[in-house]
CSV table of C-alpha atoms in Angstrom, one decimal:
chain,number,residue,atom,x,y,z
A,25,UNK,CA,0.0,0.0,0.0
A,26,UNK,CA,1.2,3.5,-0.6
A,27,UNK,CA,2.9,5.7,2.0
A,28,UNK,CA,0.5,8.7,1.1
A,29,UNK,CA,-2.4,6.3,1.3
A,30,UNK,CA,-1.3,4.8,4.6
A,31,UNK,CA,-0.1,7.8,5.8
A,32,UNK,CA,-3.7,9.1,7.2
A,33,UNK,CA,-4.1,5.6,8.3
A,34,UNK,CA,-1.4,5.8,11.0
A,35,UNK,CA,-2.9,9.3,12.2
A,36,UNK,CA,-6.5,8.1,12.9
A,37,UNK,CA,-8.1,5.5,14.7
A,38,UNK,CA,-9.0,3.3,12.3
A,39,UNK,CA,-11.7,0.7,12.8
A,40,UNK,CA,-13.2,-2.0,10.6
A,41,UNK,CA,-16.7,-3.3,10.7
A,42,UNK,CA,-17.7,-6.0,13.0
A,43,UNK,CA,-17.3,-9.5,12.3
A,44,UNK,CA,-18.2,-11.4,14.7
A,45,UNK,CA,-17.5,-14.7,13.3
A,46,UNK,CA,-14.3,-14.6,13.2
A,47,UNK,CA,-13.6,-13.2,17.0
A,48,UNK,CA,-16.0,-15.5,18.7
A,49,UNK,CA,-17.5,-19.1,19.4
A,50,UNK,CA,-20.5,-20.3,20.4
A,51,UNK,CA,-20.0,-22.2,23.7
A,52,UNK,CA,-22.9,-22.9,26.3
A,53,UNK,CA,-26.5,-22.1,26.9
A,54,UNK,CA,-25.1,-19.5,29.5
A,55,UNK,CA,-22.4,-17.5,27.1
A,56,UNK,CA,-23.0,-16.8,23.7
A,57,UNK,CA,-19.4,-15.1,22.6
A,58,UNK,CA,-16.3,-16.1,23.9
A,59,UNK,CA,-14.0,-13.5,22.3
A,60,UNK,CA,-10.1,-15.0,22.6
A,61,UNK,CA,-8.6,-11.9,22.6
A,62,UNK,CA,-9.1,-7.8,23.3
A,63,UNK,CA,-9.7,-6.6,19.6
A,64,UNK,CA,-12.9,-9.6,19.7
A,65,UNK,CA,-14.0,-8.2,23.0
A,66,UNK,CA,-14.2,-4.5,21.5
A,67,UNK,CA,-15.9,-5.6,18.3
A,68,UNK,CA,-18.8,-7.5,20.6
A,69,UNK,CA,-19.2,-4.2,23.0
A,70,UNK,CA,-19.1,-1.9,20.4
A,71,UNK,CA,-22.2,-3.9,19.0
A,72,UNK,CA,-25.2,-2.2,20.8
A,73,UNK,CA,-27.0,-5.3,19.5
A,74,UNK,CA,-25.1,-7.3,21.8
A,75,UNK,CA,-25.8,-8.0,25.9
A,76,UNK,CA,-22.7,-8.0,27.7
A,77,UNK,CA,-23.9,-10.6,29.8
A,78,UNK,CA,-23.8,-12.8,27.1
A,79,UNK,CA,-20.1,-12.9,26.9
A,80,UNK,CA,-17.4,-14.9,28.1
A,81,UNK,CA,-14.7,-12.6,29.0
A,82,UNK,CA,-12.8,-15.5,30.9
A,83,UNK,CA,-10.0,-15.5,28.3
A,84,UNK,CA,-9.4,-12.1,28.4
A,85,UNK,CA,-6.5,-10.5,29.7
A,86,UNK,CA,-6.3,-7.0,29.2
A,87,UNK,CA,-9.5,-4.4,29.1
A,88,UNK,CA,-7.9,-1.3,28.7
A,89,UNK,CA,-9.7,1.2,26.6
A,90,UNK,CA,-12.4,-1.4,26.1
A,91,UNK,CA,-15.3,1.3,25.4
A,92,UNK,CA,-12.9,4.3,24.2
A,93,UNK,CA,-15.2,3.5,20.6
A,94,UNK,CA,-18.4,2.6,22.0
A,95,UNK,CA,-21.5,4.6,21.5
A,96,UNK,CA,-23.7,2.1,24.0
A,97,UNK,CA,-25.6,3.1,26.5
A,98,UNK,CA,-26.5,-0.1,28.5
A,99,UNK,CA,-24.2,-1.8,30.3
A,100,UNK,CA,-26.6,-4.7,31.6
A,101,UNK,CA,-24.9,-7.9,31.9
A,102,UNK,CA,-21.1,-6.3,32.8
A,103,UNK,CA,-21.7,-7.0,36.3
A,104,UNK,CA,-21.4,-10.7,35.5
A,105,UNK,CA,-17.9,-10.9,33.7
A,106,UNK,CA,-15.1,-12.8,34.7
A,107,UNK,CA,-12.5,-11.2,35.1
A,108,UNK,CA,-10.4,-13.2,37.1
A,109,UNK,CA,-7.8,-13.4,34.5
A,110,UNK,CA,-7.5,-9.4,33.2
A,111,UNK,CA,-4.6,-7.9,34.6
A,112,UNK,CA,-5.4,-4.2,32.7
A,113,UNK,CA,-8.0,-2.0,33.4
A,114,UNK,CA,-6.3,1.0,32.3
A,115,UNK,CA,-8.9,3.9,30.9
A,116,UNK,CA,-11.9,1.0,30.4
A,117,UNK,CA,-14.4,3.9,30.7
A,118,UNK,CA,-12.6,6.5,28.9
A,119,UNK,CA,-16.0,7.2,27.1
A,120,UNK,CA,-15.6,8.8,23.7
A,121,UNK,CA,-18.4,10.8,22.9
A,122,UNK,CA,-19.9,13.5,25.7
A,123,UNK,CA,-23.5,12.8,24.1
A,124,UNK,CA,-23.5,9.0,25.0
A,125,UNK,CA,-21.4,10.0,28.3
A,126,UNK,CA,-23.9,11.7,29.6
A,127,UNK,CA,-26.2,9.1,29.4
A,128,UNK,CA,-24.5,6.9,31.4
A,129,UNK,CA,-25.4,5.8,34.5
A,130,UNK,CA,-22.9,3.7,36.0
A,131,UNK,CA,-24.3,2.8,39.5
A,132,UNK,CA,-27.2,1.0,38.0
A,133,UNK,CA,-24.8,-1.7,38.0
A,134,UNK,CA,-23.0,-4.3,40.9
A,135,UNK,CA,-19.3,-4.5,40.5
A,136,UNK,CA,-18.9,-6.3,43.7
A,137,UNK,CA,-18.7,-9.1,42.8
A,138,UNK,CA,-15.8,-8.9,40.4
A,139,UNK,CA,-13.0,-10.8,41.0
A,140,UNK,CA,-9.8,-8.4,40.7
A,141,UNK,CA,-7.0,-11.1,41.9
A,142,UNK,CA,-4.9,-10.4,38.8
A,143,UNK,CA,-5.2,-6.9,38.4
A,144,UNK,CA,-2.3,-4.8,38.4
A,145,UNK,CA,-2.9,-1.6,36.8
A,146,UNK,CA,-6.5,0.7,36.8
A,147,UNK,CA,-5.0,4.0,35.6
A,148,UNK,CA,-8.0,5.7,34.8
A,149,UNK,CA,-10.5,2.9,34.9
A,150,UNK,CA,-13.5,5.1,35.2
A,151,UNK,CA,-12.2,7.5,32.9
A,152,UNK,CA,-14.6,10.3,32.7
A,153,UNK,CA,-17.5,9.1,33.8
A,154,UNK,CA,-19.5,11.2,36.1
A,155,UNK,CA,-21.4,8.3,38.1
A,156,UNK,CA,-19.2,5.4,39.1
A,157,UNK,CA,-20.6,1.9,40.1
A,158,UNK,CA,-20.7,1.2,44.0
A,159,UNK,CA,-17.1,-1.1,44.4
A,160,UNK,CA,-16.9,-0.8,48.0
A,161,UNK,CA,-16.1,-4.6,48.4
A,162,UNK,CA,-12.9,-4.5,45.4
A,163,UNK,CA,-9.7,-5.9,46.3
A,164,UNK,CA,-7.2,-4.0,45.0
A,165,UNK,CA,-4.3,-5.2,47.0
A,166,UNK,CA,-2.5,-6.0,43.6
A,167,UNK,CA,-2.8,-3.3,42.3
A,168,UNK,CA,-0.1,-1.2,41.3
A,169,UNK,CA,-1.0,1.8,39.2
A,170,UNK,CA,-4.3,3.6,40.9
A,171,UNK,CA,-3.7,7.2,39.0
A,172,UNK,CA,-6.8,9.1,37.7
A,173,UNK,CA,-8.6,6.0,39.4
A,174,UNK,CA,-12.3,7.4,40.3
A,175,UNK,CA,-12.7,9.2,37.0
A,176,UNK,CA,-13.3,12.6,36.5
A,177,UNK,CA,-14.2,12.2,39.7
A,178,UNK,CA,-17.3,14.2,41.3
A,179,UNK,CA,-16.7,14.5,45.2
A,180,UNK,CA,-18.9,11.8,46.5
A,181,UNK,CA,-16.9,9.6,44.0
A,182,UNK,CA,-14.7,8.7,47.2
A,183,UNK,CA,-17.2,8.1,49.5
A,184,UNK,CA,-18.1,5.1,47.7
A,185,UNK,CA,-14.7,3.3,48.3
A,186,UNK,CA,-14.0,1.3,51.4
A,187,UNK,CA,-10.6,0.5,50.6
A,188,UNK,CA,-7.8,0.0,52.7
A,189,UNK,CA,-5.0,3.1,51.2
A,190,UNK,CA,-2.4,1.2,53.1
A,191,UNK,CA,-2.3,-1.6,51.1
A,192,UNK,CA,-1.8,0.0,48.1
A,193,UNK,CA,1.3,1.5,46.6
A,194,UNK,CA,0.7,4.9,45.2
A,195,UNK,CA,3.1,5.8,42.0
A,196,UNK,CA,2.5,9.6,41.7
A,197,UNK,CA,3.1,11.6,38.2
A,198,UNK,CA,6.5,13.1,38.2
A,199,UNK,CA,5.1,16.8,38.1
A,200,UNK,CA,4.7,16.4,41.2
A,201,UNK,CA,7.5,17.6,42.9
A,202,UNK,CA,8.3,17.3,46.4
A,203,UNK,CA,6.2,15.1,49.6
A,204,UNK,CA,3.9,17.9,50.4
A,205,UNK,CA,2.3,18.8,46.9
A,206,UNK,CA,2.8,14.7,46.2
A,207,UNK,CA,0.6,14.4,49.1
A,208,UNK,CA,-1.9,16.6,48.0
A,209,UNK,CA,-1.5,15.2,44.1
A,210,UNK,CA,-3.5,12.3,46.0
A,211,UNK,CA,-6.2,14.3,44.4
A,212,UNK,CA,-4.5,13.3,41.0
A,213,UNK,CA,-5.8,10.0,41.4
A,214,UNK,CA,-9.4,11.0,42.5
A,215,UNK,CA,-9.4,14.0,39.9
A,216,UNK,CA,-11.9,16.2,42.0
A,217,UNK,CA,-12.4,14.3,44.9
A,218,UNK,CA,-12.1,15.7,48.5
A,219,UNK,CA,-8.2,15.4,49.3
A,220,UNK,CA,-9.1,16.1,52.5
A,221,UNK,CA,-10.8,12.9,52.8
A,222,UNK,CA,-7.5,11.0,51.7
A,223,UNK,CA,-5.2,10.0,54.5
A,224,UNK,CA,-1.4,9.7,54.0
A,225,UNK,CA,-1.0,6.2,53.2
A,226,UNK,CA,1.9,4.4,56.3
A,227,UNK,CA,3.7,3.0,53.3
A,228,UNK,CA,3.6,6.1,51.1
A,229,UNK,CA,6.9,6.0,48.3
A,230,UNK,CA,7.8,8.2,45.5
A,231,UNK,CA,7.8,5.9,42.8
A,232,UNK,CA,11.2,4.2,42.4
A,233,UNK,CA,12.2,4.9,46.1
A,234,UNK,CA,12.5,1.2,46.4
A,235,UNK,CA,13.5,-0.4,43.6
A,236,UNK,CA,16.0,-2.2,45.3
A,237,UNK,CA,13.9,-3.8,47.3
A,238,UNK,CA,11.3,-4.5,44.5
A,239,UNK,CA,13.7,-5.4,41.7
A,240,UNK,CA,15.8,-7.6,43.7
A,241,UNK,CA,13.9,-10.8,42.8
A,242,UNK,CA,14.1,-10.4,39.8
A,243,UNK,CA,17.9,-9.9,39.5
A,244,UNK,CA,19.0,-13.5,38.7
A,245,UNK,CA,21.3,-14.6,41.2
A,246,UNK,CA,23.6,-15.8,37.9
A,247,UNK,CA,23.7,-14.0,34.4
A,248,UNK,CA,22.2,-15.4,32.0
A,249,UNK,CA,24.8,-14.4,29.1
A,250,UNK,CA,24.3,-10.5,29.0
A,251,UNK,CA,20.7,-11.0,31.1
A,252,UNK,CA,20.7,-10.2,34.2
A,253,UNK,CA,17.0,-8.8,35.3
A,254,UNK,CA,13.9,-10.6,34.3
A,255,UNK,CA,10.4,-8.7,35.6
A,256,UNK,CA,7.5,-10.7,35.6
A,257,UNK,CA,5.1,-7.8,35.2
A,258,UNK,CA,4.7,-4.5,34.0
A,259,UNK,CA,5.3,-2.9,37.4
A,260,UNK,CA,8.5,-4.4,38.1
A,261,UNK,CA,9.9,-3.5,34.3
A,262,UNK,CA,8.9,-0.1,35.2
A,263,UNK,CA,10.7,-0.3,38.7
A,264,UNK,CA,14.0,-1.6,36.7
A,265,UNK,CA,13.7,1.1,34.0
A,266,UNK,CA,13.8,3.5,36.1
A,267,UNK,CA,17.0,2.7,37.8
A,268,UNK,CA,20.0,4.7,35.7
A,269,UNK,CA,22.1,2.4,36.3
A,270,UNK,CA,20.8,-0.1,35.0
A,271,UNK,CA,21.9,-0.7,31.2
A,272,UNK,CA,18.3,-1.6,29.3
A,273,UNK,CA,19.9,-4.3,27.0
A,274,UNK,CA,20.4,-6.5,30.4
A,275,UNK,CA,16.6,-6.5,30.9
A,276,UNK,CA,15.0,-9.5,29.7
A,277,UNK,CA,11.0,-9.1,28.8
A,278,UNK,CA,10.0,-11.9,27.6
A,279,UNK,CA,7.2,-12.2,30.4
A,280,UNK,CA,6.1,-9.0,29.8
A,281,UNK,CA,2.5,-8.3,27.6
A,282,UNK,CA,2.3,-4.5,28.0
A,283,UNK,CA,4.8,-2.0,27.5
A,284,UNK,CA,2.2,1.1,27.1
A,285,UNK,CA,3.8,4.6,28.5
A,286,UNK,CA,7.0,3.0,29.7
A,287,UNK,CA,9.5,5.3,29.1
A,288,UNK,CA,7.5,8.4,30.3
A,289,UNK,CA,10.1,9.7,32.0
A,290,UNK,CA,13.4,11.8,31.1
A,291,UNK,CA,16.1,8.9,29.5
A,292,UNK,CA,19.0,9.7,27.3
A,293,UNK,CA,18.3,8.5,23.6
A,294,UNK,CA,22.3,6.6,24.5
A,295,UNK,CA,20.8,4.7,27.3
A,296,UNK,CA,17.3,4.5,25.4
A,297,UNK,CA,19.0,1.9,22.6
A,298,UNK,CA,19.4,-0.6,25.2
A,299,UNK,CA,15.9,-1.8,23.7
A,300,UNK,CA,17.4,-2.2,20.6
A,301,UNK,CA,17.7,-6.1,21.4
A,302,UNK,CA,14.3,-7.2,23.3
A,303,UNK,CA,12.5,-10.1,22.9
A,304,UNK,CA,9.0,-8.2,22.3
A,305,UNK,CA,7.6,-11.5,20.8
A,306,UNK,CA,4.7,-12.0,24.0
A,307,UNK,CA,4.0,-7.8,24.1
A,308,UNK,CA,0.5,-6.9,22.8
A,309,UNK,CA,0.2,-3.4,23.9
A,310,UNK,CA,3.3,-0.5,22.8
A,311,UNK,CA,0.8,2.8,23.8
A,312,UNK,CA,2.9,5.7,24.1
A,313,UNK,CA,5.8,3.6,25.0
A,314,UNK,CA,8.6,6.5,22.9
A,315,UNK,CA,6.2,9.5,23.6
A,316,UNK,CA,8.4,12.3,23.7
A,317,UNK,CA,11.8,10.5,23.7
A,318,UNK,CA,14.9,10.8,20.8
A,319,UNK,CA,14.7,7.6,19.3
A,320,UNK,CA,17.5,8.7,17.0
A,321,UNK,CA,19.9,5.9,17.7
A,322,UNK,CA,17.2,3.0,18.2
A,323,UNK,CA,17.1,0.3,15.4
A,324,UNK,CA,14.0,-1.9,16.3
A,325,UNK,CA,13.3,-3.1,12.7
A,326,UNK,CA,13.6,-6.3,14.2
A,327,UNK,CA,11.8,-6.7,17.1
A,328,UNK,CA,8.8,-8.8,16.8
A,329,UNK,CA,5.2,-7.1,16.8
A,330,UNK,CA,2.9,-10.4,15.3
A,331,UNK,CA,1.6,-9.8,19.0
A,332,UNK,CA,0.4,-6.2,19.5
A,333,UNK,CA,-2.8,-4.9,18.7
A,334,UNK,CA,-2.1,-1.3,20.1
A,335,UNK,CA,0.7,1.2,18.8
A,336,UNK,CA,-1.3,4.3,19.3
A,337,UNK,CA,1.0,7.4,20.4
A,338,UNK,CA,4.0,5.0,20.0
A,339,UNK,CA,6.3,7.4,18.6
A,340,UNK,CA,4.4,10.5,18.9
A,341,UNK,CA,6.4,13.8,19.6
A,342,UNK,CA,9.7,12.1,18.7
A,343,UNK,CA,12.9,13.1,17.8
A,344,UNK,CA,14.7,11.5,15.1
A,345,UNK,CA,13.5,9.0,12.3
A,346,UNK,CA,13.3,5.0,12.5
A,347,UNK,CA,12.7,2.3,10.5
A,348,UNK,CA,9.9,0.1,11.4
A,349,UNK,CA,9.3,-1.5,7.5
A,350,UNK,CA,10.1,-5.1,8.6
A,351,UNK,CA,7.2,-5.1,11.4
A,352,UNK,CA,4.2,-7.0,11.5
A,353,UNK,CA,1.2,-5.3,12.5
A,354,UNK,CA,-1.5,-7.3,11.0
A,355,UNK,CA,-3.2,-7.5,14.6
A,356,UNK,CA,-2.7,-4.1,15.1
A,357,UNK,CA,-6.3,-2.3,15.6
A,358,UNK,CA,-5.8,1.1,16.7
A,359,UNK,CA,-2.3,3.1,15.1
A,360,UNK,CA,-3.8,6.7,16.3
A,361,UNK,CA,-1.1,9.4,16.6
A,362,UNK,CA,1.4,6.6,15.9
A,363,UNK,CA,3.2,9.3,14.6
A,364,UNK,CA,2.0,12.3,15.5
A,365,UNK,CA,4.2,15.6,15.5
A,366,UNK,CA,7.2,13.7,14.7
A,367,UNK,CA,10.6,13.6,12.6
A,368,UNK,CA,8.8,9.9,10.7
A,369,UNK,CA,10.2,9.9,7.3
A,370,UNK,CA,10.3,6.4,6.3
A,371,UNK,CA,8.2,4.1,3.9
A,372,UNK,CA,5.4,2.1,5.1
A,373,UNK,CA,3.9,0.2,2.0
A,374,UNK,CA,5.1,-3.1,2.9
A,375,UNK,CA,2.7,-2.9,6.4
A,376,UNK,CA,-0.6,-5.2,6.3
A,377,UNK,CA,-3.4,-3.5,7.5
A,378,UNK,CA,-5.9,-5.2,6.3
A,379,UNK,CA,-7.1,-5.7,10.0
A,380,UNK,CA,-8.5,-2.0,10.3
């Protein structure tokens, strides 16, 4: 396909009608979709013709930005999803369109009785949403990433969690700058709620504070040739990047599925081409991962993509051009702002996109 043609592509969300067939199977009187991955998930919700209660989200792993294309309304069934197995919640009501936003009504629904036990990140789960669902009873003692977590957040938002802050580890944004305002930028992860509501947690840490402790595991007690840290999750590779001493190319992530918004931080494009020899053959999600960075000395032509299905914002803001023609994107379903505001300059004809 032409650059010019493709081009625009890249730029937008691009979406493709749905087709059902091919994301789902009929499996018992009590499910009629089983969608094996994300991308067959968001084609069933974004069908308004479709109860979510009739879906079998059990193979599911990752829900982020589930409705960020969805015009529905009703919601009925949701309360009934397994999601024992999801371990990313991450902006899951970021609701598109203010019209159908408004109409939204989220407390209508029980979320109790979700089962969060391999959760690890809900940045932004309730996105904007003005109502949230009563979740009094969630476990969130896994979870590491709670940022923008009650939405845009009206006040009374808070009130309806009955969570234990002590048990959770509290990664604050980096503009915040010293322990009183990142006390106050608890508010950050409410939005508006009442701060003064929110007690300083007895375990509070600036993000990184510990990596010692938290990486240590997962330096192997013997190299393995030039390997010598291998995170299990996406929390632990951030904990490792974010250690300058620590020289990227020793960092093995073959464990790791999600890789979205990693290097959100200041890195020198030098230590940045440590990446330049991961094994990204198990990663499904790249969002925002070089946002902002010089990617001038990275060559990642190589690095295998047959996995992902999100490169949106990968490379948006960057400095310096790359060459990404040998990639596989043919599971890729959303390439918005891949390139946005960059120096891109390089062909992409040979890319299947078919899946759009």
């Amino acid at each position: 396909m032409p650059a010019a043609i493709l081009s625009p592509l890249i730029s937008l969300a691009c979406n493709k009608p749905n087709d059902n067939k091919n994301n789902i199977n009929d499996i018992n009187k009590n499910f009629k979709y089983s969608p094996a991955s994300r991308n067959g998930l968001i084609d069933l919700v974004n069908d308004e013709n479709v109860n979510l209660g009739d879906i079998d989200t059990s193979k599911i792993t990752n829900m982020s930005n589930l409705f960020s294309e969805s015009y529905r309304t009703d919601y009925s069934g949701i309360d009934k999803w397994d999601v024992s197995n999801v371990k990313y919640f991450d902006n899951m009501f970021e609701l598109p369109f203010p019209e159908t936003r408004e109409k939204v009504d989220m407390s209508k629904y029980n979320f109790n009785n979700w089962n969060l036990k391999s959760a690890e990140s809900m940045y932004g789960i309730f996105g904007n949403l003005n109502i949230i669902p009563d979740i009094s009873k969630w476990n969130l003692s896994n979870v590491r990433d709670l940022r923008g977590f009650l939405g845009s957040g009206y006040k009374d938002n808070y009130s309806k969690l009955n969570i234990n802050i002590n048990s959770i580890r509290f990664d604050l944004p980096e503009t915040i700058y010293n322990v009183d305002k990142q006390l106050a930028g608890l508010s950050l992860f409410f939005h508006e709620a009442n701060v003064n509501k929110i007690k300083k947690p007895t375990n509070y840490k600036e993000e990184g504070q510990d990596f010692k402790k938290d990486a240590t595991p997962y330096l192997l007690k013997k190299p393995d040739g030039n390997i010598k840290y291998r995170p299990k999750t996406r929390h632990q590779l951030r904990q490792i990047v974010r250690d300058g001493n620590v020289d990227l190319s020793t960092i093995d992530v073959k464990f790791i599925d999600n890789i979205d918004n990693l290097f959100d931080f200041e890195i020198s494009k030098e230590r940045l081409a440590g990446v330049n020899s991961w094994d990204t053959s198990n990663i499904q999600s790249m969002k925002n991962v070089f946002k902002n960075q010089d990617v001038s000395l990275l060559n990642i032509n190589n690095w295998n993509t047959e996995k992902v299905e999100d490169m949106s914002g990968m490379f948006e803001k960057t400095k310096g051009n790359i060459d990404t023609s040998n990639w596989v994107v043919s599971k890729v379903r959303d390439f918005s702002n891949m390139f946005a505001f960059s120096h891109f300059n390089n062909s992409l004809e040979d890319w299947d996109v078919s899946n759009r």
